[in-house]
C-alpha cells in the first residue's frame, strides 16, 4: 500500500509585505496554488486578524491547502495536503515563490497515511535556501 | 527568535469507522480538539465526499486545524497548527485518541517559522504506536 497523501509544508521569509494583509488576494493566490498543483478547490474561508495577518484555508477534492501570513515579520507558511495520484503539491512551489517573492524559503514533504512509515512519517526533505 | 508556530501532524489507523462519515460529528470533534489544545475556532467548514470521507478545516485564532477521514481504510489525518505561547497542540492528542479509538497512531511536531531551523524544519519527532 502506498501512502494515502502527500503533505507539503512551505516556509517563506522576507516576503513582499504589500500583499500579506489582503484576505481576498491571499485567497486568490491560494486558489492559484491549488490549481498549479493540479488540485480542485471545493470551498474556502479566510480571516483577517488584527494585529495584521491572514489565514486562508480551502478544502480540496484532494484534501486541503492553507496559507498563513505574518505581514510584520514578512513570513508566510503554506501547507498543501493532497491525496490521489493526479495532484502534485510540488508543482505549486514555483508560482508561490513568484508571487510572495521570499528572500529565503524551505520546503518539506511528508507522506501521510502510509503504514510503512508509521515510525517516522518523514519520507523526503527538500530544503532549499534562496538568497 | 523562537519559532512562530507549532504544527502537530497526527496519524490514526484502524479507527472506529462508525463516526468517520458524519461531517457535523467530525466538525464537533475537531472543535473539541481545538479547545483541548487551548485554541479558539474562528470559523470552520466541512465537506462530505463520495466515495465516503470527510474533510473539516477550521481557522483558529492561533492558525488552523484540519481533520480528514477515510472511512473505508479506517484512517484519519489530523493537523493542528498553532502560534503563540498559550495553545499547545499536544494537549489535543489524548481526546482525539479517545474518540477515534485508533489501534495505532503516530504524531510528529514540526516547528514553523523559525529562522534557526530553516535547514530542516523538523525539530522534534514523537512517534508512538499503540497496539
mmCIF file of C-alpha atoms in Angstrom:
data_model
loop_
_atom_site.group_PDB
_atom_site.id
_atom_site.type_symbol
_atom_site.label_atom_id
_atom_site.label_comp_id
_atom_site.label_asym_id
_atom_site.label_seq_id
_atom_site.Cartn_x
_atom_site.Cartn_y
_atom_site.Cartn_z
ATOM 1 C CA UNK A 1 0.000 0.000 0.000
ATOM 2 C CA UNK A 2 1.333 3.404 -0.982
ATOM 3 C CA UNK A 3 0.974 6.475 1.203
ATOM 4 C CA UNK A 4 -2.528 7.932 1.126
ATOM 5 C CA UNK A 5 -1.377 11.518 0.914
ATOM 6 C CA UNK A 6 1.451 13.946 0.310
ATOM 7 C CA UNK A 7 1.796 16.955 2.585
ATOM 8 C CA UNK A 8 3.989 19.845 1.516
ATOM 9 C CA UNK A 9 4.996 22.449 4.101
ATOM 10 C CA UNK A 10 6.480 25.584 2.585
ATOM 11 C CA UNK A 11 8.154 28.294 4.641
ATOM 12 C CA UNK A 12 8.828 31.709 3.102
ATOM 13 C CA UNK A 13 10.770 34.502 4.805
ATOM 14 C CA UNK A 14 11.197 38.168 3.884
ATOM 15 C CA UNK A 15 8.257 38.109 1.502
ATOM 16 C CA UNK A 16 6.745 41.043 -0.348
ATOM 17 C CA UNK A 17 4.872 42.559 2.606
ATOM 18 C CA UNK A 18 2.496 44.607 0.427
ATOM 19 C CA UNK A 19 0.297 41.616 -0.349
ATOM 20 C CA UNK A 20 0.311 39.899 3.050
ATOM 21 C CA UNK A 21 -2.657 41.710 4.590
ATOM 22 C CA UNK A 22 -5.327 41.313 1.907
ATOM 23 C CA UNK A 23 -7.598 38.354 2.588
ATOM 24 C CA UNK A 24 -9.182 38.239 -0.854
ATOM 25 C CA UNK A 25 -5.780 38.457 -2.543
ATOM 26 C CA UNK A 26 -4.338 35.703 -0.345
ATOM 27 C CA UNK A 27 -7.375 33.518 -1.029
ATOM 28 C CA UNK A 28 -6.908 34.016 -4.777
ATOM 29 C CA UNK A 29 -3.209 33.164 -4.546
ATOM 30 C CA UNK A 30 -4.115 30.057 -2.539
ATOM 31 C CA UNK A 31 -6.589 29.021 -5.208
ATOM 32 C CA UNK A 32 -3.961 29.619 -7.903
ATOM 33 C CA UNK A 33 -1.521 27.418 -5.974
ATOM 34 C CA UNK A 34 -4.118 24.659 -5.744
ATOM 35 C CA UNK A 35 -4.644 24.884 -9.494
ATOM 36 C CA UNK A 36 -0.902 24.770 -10.120
ATOM 37 C CA UNK A 37 -0.765 21.585 -8.044
ATOM 38 C CA UNK A 38 -3.494 20.042 -10.186
ATOM 39 C CA UNK A 39 -5.947 20.149 -7.279
ATOM 40 C CA UNK A 40 -9.552 21.399 -7.109
ATOM 41 C CA UNK A 41 -10.889 23.851 -4.526
ATOM 42 C CA UNK A 42 -14.235 22.705 -3.067
ATOM 43 C CA UNK A 43 -14.738 25.649 -0.698
ATOM 44 C CA UNK A 44 -12.599 28.147 1.159
ATOM 45 C CA UNK A 45 -12.667 30.632 4.027
ATOM 46 C CA UNK A 46 -10.350 33.338 5.242
ATOM 47 C CA UNK A 47 -9.951 35.663 8.202
ATOM 48 C CA UNK A 48 -8.123 38.953 8.602
ATOM 49 C CA UNK A 49 -6.540 39.289 12.014
ATOM 50 C CA UNK A 50 -5.547 42.350 13.973
ATOM 51 C CA UNK A 51 -2.607 42.671 14.644
ATOM 52 C CA UNK A 52 -2.354 42.096 10.909
ATOM 53 C CA UNK A 53 -2.210 38.669 9.382
ATOM 54 C CA UNK A 54 -4.314 36.496 7.110
ATOM 55 C CA UNK A 55 -5.340 32.893 7.484
ATOM 56 C CA UNK A 56 -6.899 31.296 4.416
ATOM 57 C CA UNK A 57 -7.833 27.627 4.200
ATOM 58 C CA UNK A 58 -9.530 25.629 1.473
ATOM 59 C CA UNK A 59 -10.969 22.175 1.267
ATOM 60 C CA UNK A 60 -9.624 20.485 -1.832
ATOM 61 C CA UNK A 61 -11.098 17.493 -3.585
ATOM 62 C CA UNK A 62 -7.649 16.106 -2.759
ATOM 63 C CA UNK A 63 -7.502 17.253 0.953
ATOM 64 C CA UNK A 64 -6.627 20.843 1.946
ATOM 65 C CA UNK A 65 -4.458 23.891 1.418
ATOM 66 C CA UNK A 66 -3.729 26.693 3.876
ATOM 67 C CA UNK A 67 -1.873 29.993 3.841
ATOM 68 C CA UNK A 68 -0.914 31.986 6.942
ATOM 69 C CA UNK A 69 0.728 35.390 6.651
ATOM 70 C CA UNK A 70 2.632 37.467 9.201
ATOM 71 C CA UNK A 71 2.938 40.851 7.460
ATOM 72 C CA UNK A 72 5.155 42.444 10.094
ATOM 73 C CA UNK A 73 7.645 39.594 10.060
ATOM 74 C CA UNK A 74 7.296 39.060 6.303
ATOM 75 C CA UNK A 75 6.789 35.354 6.957
ATOM 76 C CA UNK A 76 4.303 33.087 5.139
ATOM 77 C CA UNK A 77 3.513 29.427 5.894
ATOM 78 C CA UNK A 78 1.793 27.319 3.242
ATOM 79 C CA UNK A 79 0.505 23.758 3.549
ATOM 80 C CA UNK A 80 -0.678 21.658 0.634
ATOM 81 C CA UNK A 81 -2.013 18.227 1.529
ATOM 82 C CA UNK A 82 -3.090 16.122 -1.441
ATOM 83 C CA UNK A 83 -4.265 12.562 -1.838
ATOM 84 C CA UNK A 84 -4.624 10.581 -5.049
ATOM 85 C CA UNK A 85 -2.205 10.309 -7.924
ATOM 86 C CA UNK A 86 -3.151 13.339 -10.012
ATOM 87 C CA UNK A 87 -2.276 16.340 -7.859
ATOM 88 C CA UNK A 88 1.355 17.128 -7.094
ATOM 89 C CA UNK A 89 1.910 19.757 -4.383
ATOM 90 C CA UNK A 90 5.478 20.325 -5.563
ATOM 91 C CA UNK A 91 4.076 21.911 -8.730
ATOM 92 C CA UNK A 92 2.705 24.813 -6.675
ATOM 93 C CA UNK A 93 6.039 25.955 -5.271
ATOM 94 C CA UNK A 94 7.307 27.891 -8.298
ATOM 95 C CA UNK A 95 4.200 30.060 -8.553
ATOM 96 C CA UNK A 96 4.097 30.729 -4.814
ATOM 97 C CA UNK A 97 7.708 31.907 -4.857
ATOM 98 C CA UNK A 98 6.965 34.191 -7.796
ATOM 99 C CA UNK A 99 4.060 35.942 -6.087
ATOM 100 C CA UNK A 100 5.338 36.099 -2.499
ATOM 101 C CA UNK A 101 8.932 36.883 -3.545
ATOM 102 C CA UNK A 102 10.606 35.480 -0.419
ATOM 103 C CA UNK A 103 14.304 36.111 0.019
ATOM 104 C CA UNK A 104 14.564 32.692 1.619
ATOM 105 C CA UNK A 105 12.374 29.633 1.668
ATOM 106 C CA UNK A 106 12.371 25.981 2.622
ATOM 107 C CA UNK A 107 10.007 23.137 1.898
ATOM 108 C CA UNK A 108 9.460 19.702 3.322
ATOM 109 C CA UNK A 109 7.193 16.964 2.009
ATOM 110 C CA UNK A 110 5.741 14.425 4.396
ATOM 111 C CA UNK A 111 3.916 11.309 3.312
ATOM 112 C CA UNK A 112 0.646 10.781 5.174
ATOM 113 C CA UNK A 113 -1.184 7.556 5.835
ATOM 114 C CA UNK A 114 1.404 5.032 4.830
ATOM 115 C CA UNK A 115 1.622 2.014 7.134
ATOM 116 C CA UNK A 116 5.224 1.570 6.047
ATOM 117 C CA UNK A 117 6.386 4.833 7.508
ATOM 118 C CA UNK A 118 4.488 4.891 10.766
ATOM 119 C CA UNK A 119 7.727 5.211 12.676
ATOM 120 C CA UNK A 120 8.822 8.464 11.142
ATOM 121 C CA UNK A 121 6.262 9.870 8.667
ATOM 122 C CA UNK A 122 9.091 11.874 7.185
ATOM 123 C CA UNK A 123 9.811 10.470 3.784
ATOM 124 C CA UNK A 124 11.584 13.213 1.957
ATOM 125 C CA UNK A 125 13.056 16.521 2.843
ATOM 126 C CA UNK A 126 13.608 19.193 0.263
ATOM 127 C CA UNK A 127 15.456 22.031 1.785
ATOM 128 C CA UNK A 128 16.375 24.991 -0.336
ATOM 129 C CA UNK A 129 17.529 28.418 0.658
ATOM 130 C CA UNK A 130 17.341 31.138 -1.947
ATOM 131 C CA UNK A 131 19.293 34.263 -1.087
ATOM 132 C CA UNK B 1 13.750 34.494 17.847
ATOM 133 C CA UNK B 2 11.692 31.443 18.737
ATOM 134 C CA UNK B 3 9.664 29.521 16.190
ATOM 135 C CA UNK B 4 6.459 31.293 15.182
ATOM 136 C CA UNK B 5 4.325 28.175 15.230
ATOM 137 C CA UNK B 6 3.989 24.546 16.238
ATOM 138 C CA UNK B 7 2.465 22.108 13.772
ATOM 139 C CA UNK B 8 1.284 18.733 15.008
ATOM 140 C CA UNK B 9 0.538 16.002 12.456
ATOM 141 C CA UNK B 10 -1.372 13.074 13.904
ATOM 142 C CA UNK B 11 -1.928 9.829 12.019
ATOM 143 C CA UNK B 12 -4.549 7.346 13.257
ATOM 144 C CA UNK B 13 -5.106 3.888 11.784
ATOM 145 C CA UNK B 14 -7.884 1.364 12.325
ATOM 146 C CA UNK B 15 -10.182 3.941 13.870
ATOM 147 C CA UNK B 16 -13.804 3.486 14.894
ATOM 148 C CA UNK B 17 -15.324 3.588 11.383
ATOM 149 C CA UNK B 18 -18.848 4.397 12.605
ATOM 150 C CA UNK B 19 -18.055 8.063 13.174
ATOM 151 C CA UNK B 20 -15.872 8.721 10.135
ATOM 152 C CA UNK B 21 -18.614 9.659 7.672
ATOM 153 C CA UNK B 22 -20.567 12.287 9.608
ATOM 154 C CA UNK B 23 -19.464 15.806 8.736
ATOM 155 C CA UNK B 24 -21.180 17.512 11.653
ATOM 156 C CA UNK B 25 -19.779 14.984 14.108
ATOM 157 C CA UNK B 26 -16.245 15.341 12.723
ATOM 158 C CA UNK B 27 -16.549 19.135 12.864
ATOM 159 C CA UNK B 28 -17.614 18.911 16.511
ATOM 160 C CA UNK B 29 -14.720 16.596 17.333
ATOM 161 C CA UNK B 30 -12.365 18.998 15.562
ATOM 162 C CA UNK B 31 -13.717 21.882 17.633
ATOM 163 C CA UNK B 32 -13.307 19.825 20.797
ATOM 164 C CA UNK B 33 -9.691 19.108 19.848
ATOM 165 C CA UNK B 34 -9.046 22.803 19.304
ATOM 166 C CA UNK B 35 -10.482 23.532 22.736
ATOM 167 C CA UNK B 36 -8.344 20.815 24.295
ATOM 168 C CA UNK B 37 -5.307 22.459 22.725
ATOM 169 C CA UNK B 38 -6.281 25.785 24.286
ATOM 170 C CA UNK B 39 -7.063 27.246 20.863
ATOM 171 C CA UNK B 40 -10.093 29.197 19.620
ATOM 172 C CA UNK B 41 -12.110 28.356 16.495
ATOM 173 C CA UNK B 42 -12.824 31.462 14.392
ATOM 174 C CA UNK B 43 -14.762 29.701 11.633
ATOM 175 C CA UNK B 44 -14.954 26.257 10.088
ATOM 176 C CA UNK B 45 -16.155 24.381 7.015
ATOM 177 C CA UNK B 46 -16.555 20.740 6.106
ATOM 178 C CA UNK B 47 -17.347 18.621 3.079
ATOM 179 C CA UNK B 48 -18.683 15.086 2.755
ATOM 180 C CA UNK B 49 -17.124 13.242 -0.162
ATOM 181 C CA UNK B 50 -18.383 10.320 -2.160
ATOM 182 C CA UNK B 51 -16.734 7.769 -2.079
ATOM 183 C CA UNK B 52 -17.107 8.411 1.633
ATOM 184 C CA UNK B 53 -14.794 10.642 3.560
ATOM 185 C CA UNK B 54 -14.937 13.908 5.467
ATOM 186 C CA UNK B 55 -12.690 16.913 5.293
ATOM 187 C CA UNK B 56 -13.175 19.503 8.027
ATOM 188 C CA UNK B 57 -10.966 22.555 8.451
ATOM 189 C CA UNK B 58 -11.132 25.445 10.868
ATOM 190 C CA UNK B 59 -9.379 28.755 11.123
ATOM 191 C CA UNK B 60 -8.096 29.179 14.662
ATOM 192 C CA UNK B 61 -7.112 32.414 16.336
ATOM 193 C CA UNK B 62 -3.805 30.549 16.582
ATOM 194 C CA UNK B 63 -3.628 29.252 12.923
ATOM 195 C CA UNK B 64 -5.633 26.191 11.749
ATOM 196 C CA UNK B 65 -6.829 22.667 12.437
ATOM 197 C CA UNK B 66 -7.908 20.038 9.925
ATOM 198 C CA UNK B 67 -9.353 16.537 10.028
ATOM 199 C CA UNK B 68 -9.511 14.165 7.049
ATOM 200 C CA UNK B 69 -11.218 10.794 7.329
ATOM 201 C CA UNK B 70 -11.044 7.710 5.121
ATOM 202 C CA UNK B 71 -13.898 5.551 6.451
ATOM 203 C CA UNK B 72 -13.144 2.528 4.292
ATOM 204 C CA UNK B 73 -9.491 2.442 5.309
ATOM 205 C CA UNK B 74 -10.248 3.493 8.895
ATOM 206 C CA UNK B 75 -7.547 6.136 8.603
ATOM 207 C CA UNK B 76 -7.744 9.685 9.975
ATOM 208 C CA UNK B 77 -5.216 12.508 9.499
ATOM 209 C CA UNK B 78 -5.290 15.484 11.861
ATOM 210 C CA UNK B 79 -3.247 18.675 11.688
ATOM 211 C CA UNK B 80 -3.088 21.267 14.434
ATOM 212 C CA UNK B 81 -1.009 24.358 13.651
ATOM 213 C CA UNK B 82 -0.799 26.874 16.487
ATOM 214 C CA UNK B 83 1.131 30.069 17.005
ATOM 215 C CA UNK B 84 1.625 31.985 20.204
ATOM 216 C CA UNK B 85 2.529 30.677 23.623
ATOM 217 C CA UNK B 86 -0.881 29.738 25.027
ATOM 218 C CA UNK B 87 -2.134 26.901 22.812
ATOM 219 C CA UNK B 88 -0.399 23.532 22.919
ATOM 220 C CA UNK B 89 -1.395 21.113 20.135
ATOM 221 C CA UNK B 90 -0.023 18.171 22.112
ATOM 222 C CA UNK B 91 -2.872 18.631 24.594
ATOM 223 C CA UNK B 92 -5.381 17.593 21.921
ATOM 224 C CA UNK B 93 -3.926 14.150 21.291
ATOM 225 C CA UNK B 94 -5.434 12.330 24.271
ATOM 226 C CA UNK B 95 -9.001 13.370 23.464
ATOM 227 C CA UNK B 96 -8.617 12.566 19.757
ATOM 228 C CA UNK B 97 -7.401 9.066 20.584
ATOM 229 C CA UNK B 98 -10.349 8.561 22.930
ATOM 230 C CA UNK B 99 -12.949 9.460 20.327
ATOM 231 C CA UNK B 100 -11.399 7.933 17.202
ATOM 232 C CA UNK B 101 -10.146 4.820 19.023
ATOM 233 C CA UNK B 102 -7.271 4.039 16.621
ATOM 234 C CA UNK B 103 -5.466 0.775 17.082
ATOM 235 C CA UNK B 104 -2.283 2.536 16.053
ATOM 236 C CA UNK B 105 -1.233 6.129 15.821
ATOM 237 C CA UNK B 106 1.806 8.323 15.347
ATOM 238 C CA UNK B 107 2.400 12.017 15.769
ATOM 239 C CA UNK B 108 5.086 14.420 14.693
ATOM 240 C CA UNK B 109 5.514 18.048 15.702
ATOM 241 C CA UNK B 110 7.198 20.472 13.359
ATOM 242 C CA UNK B 111 8.228 23.955 14.326
ATOM 243 C CA UNK B 112 7.189 26.566 11.768
ATOM 244 C CA UNK B 113 8.763 29.918 11.048
ATOM 245 C CA UNK B 114 11.960 29.653 12.992
ATOM 246 C CA UNK B 115 14.995 31.116 11.243
ATOM 247 C CA UNK B 116 17.179 28.780 13.260
ATOM 248 C CA UNK B 117 15.766 25.637 11.707
ATOM 249 C CA UNK B 118 15.424 26.679 8.107
ATOM 250 C CA UNK B 119 17.596 23.808 7.064
ATOM 251 C CA UNK B 120 15.371 21.079 8.400
ATOM 252 C CA UNK B 121 12.134 22.438 9.933
ATOM 253 C CA UNK B 122 11.878 19.196 11.826
ATOM 254 C CA UNK B 123 12.549 19.939 15.448
ATOM 255 C CA UNK B 124 11.011 17.105 17.331
ATOM 256 C CA UNK B 125 9.536 13.756 16.471
ATOM 257 C CA UNK B 126 7.155 11.990 18.761
ATOM 258 C CA UNK B 127 6.426 8.565 17.463
ATOM 259 C CA UNK B 128 4.139 6.293 19.368
ATOM 260 C CA UNK B 129 2.436 3.111 18.314
ATOM 261 C CA UNK B 130 -0.413 1.886 20.436
ATOM 262 C CA UNK B 131 -1.457 -1.703 19.781
#
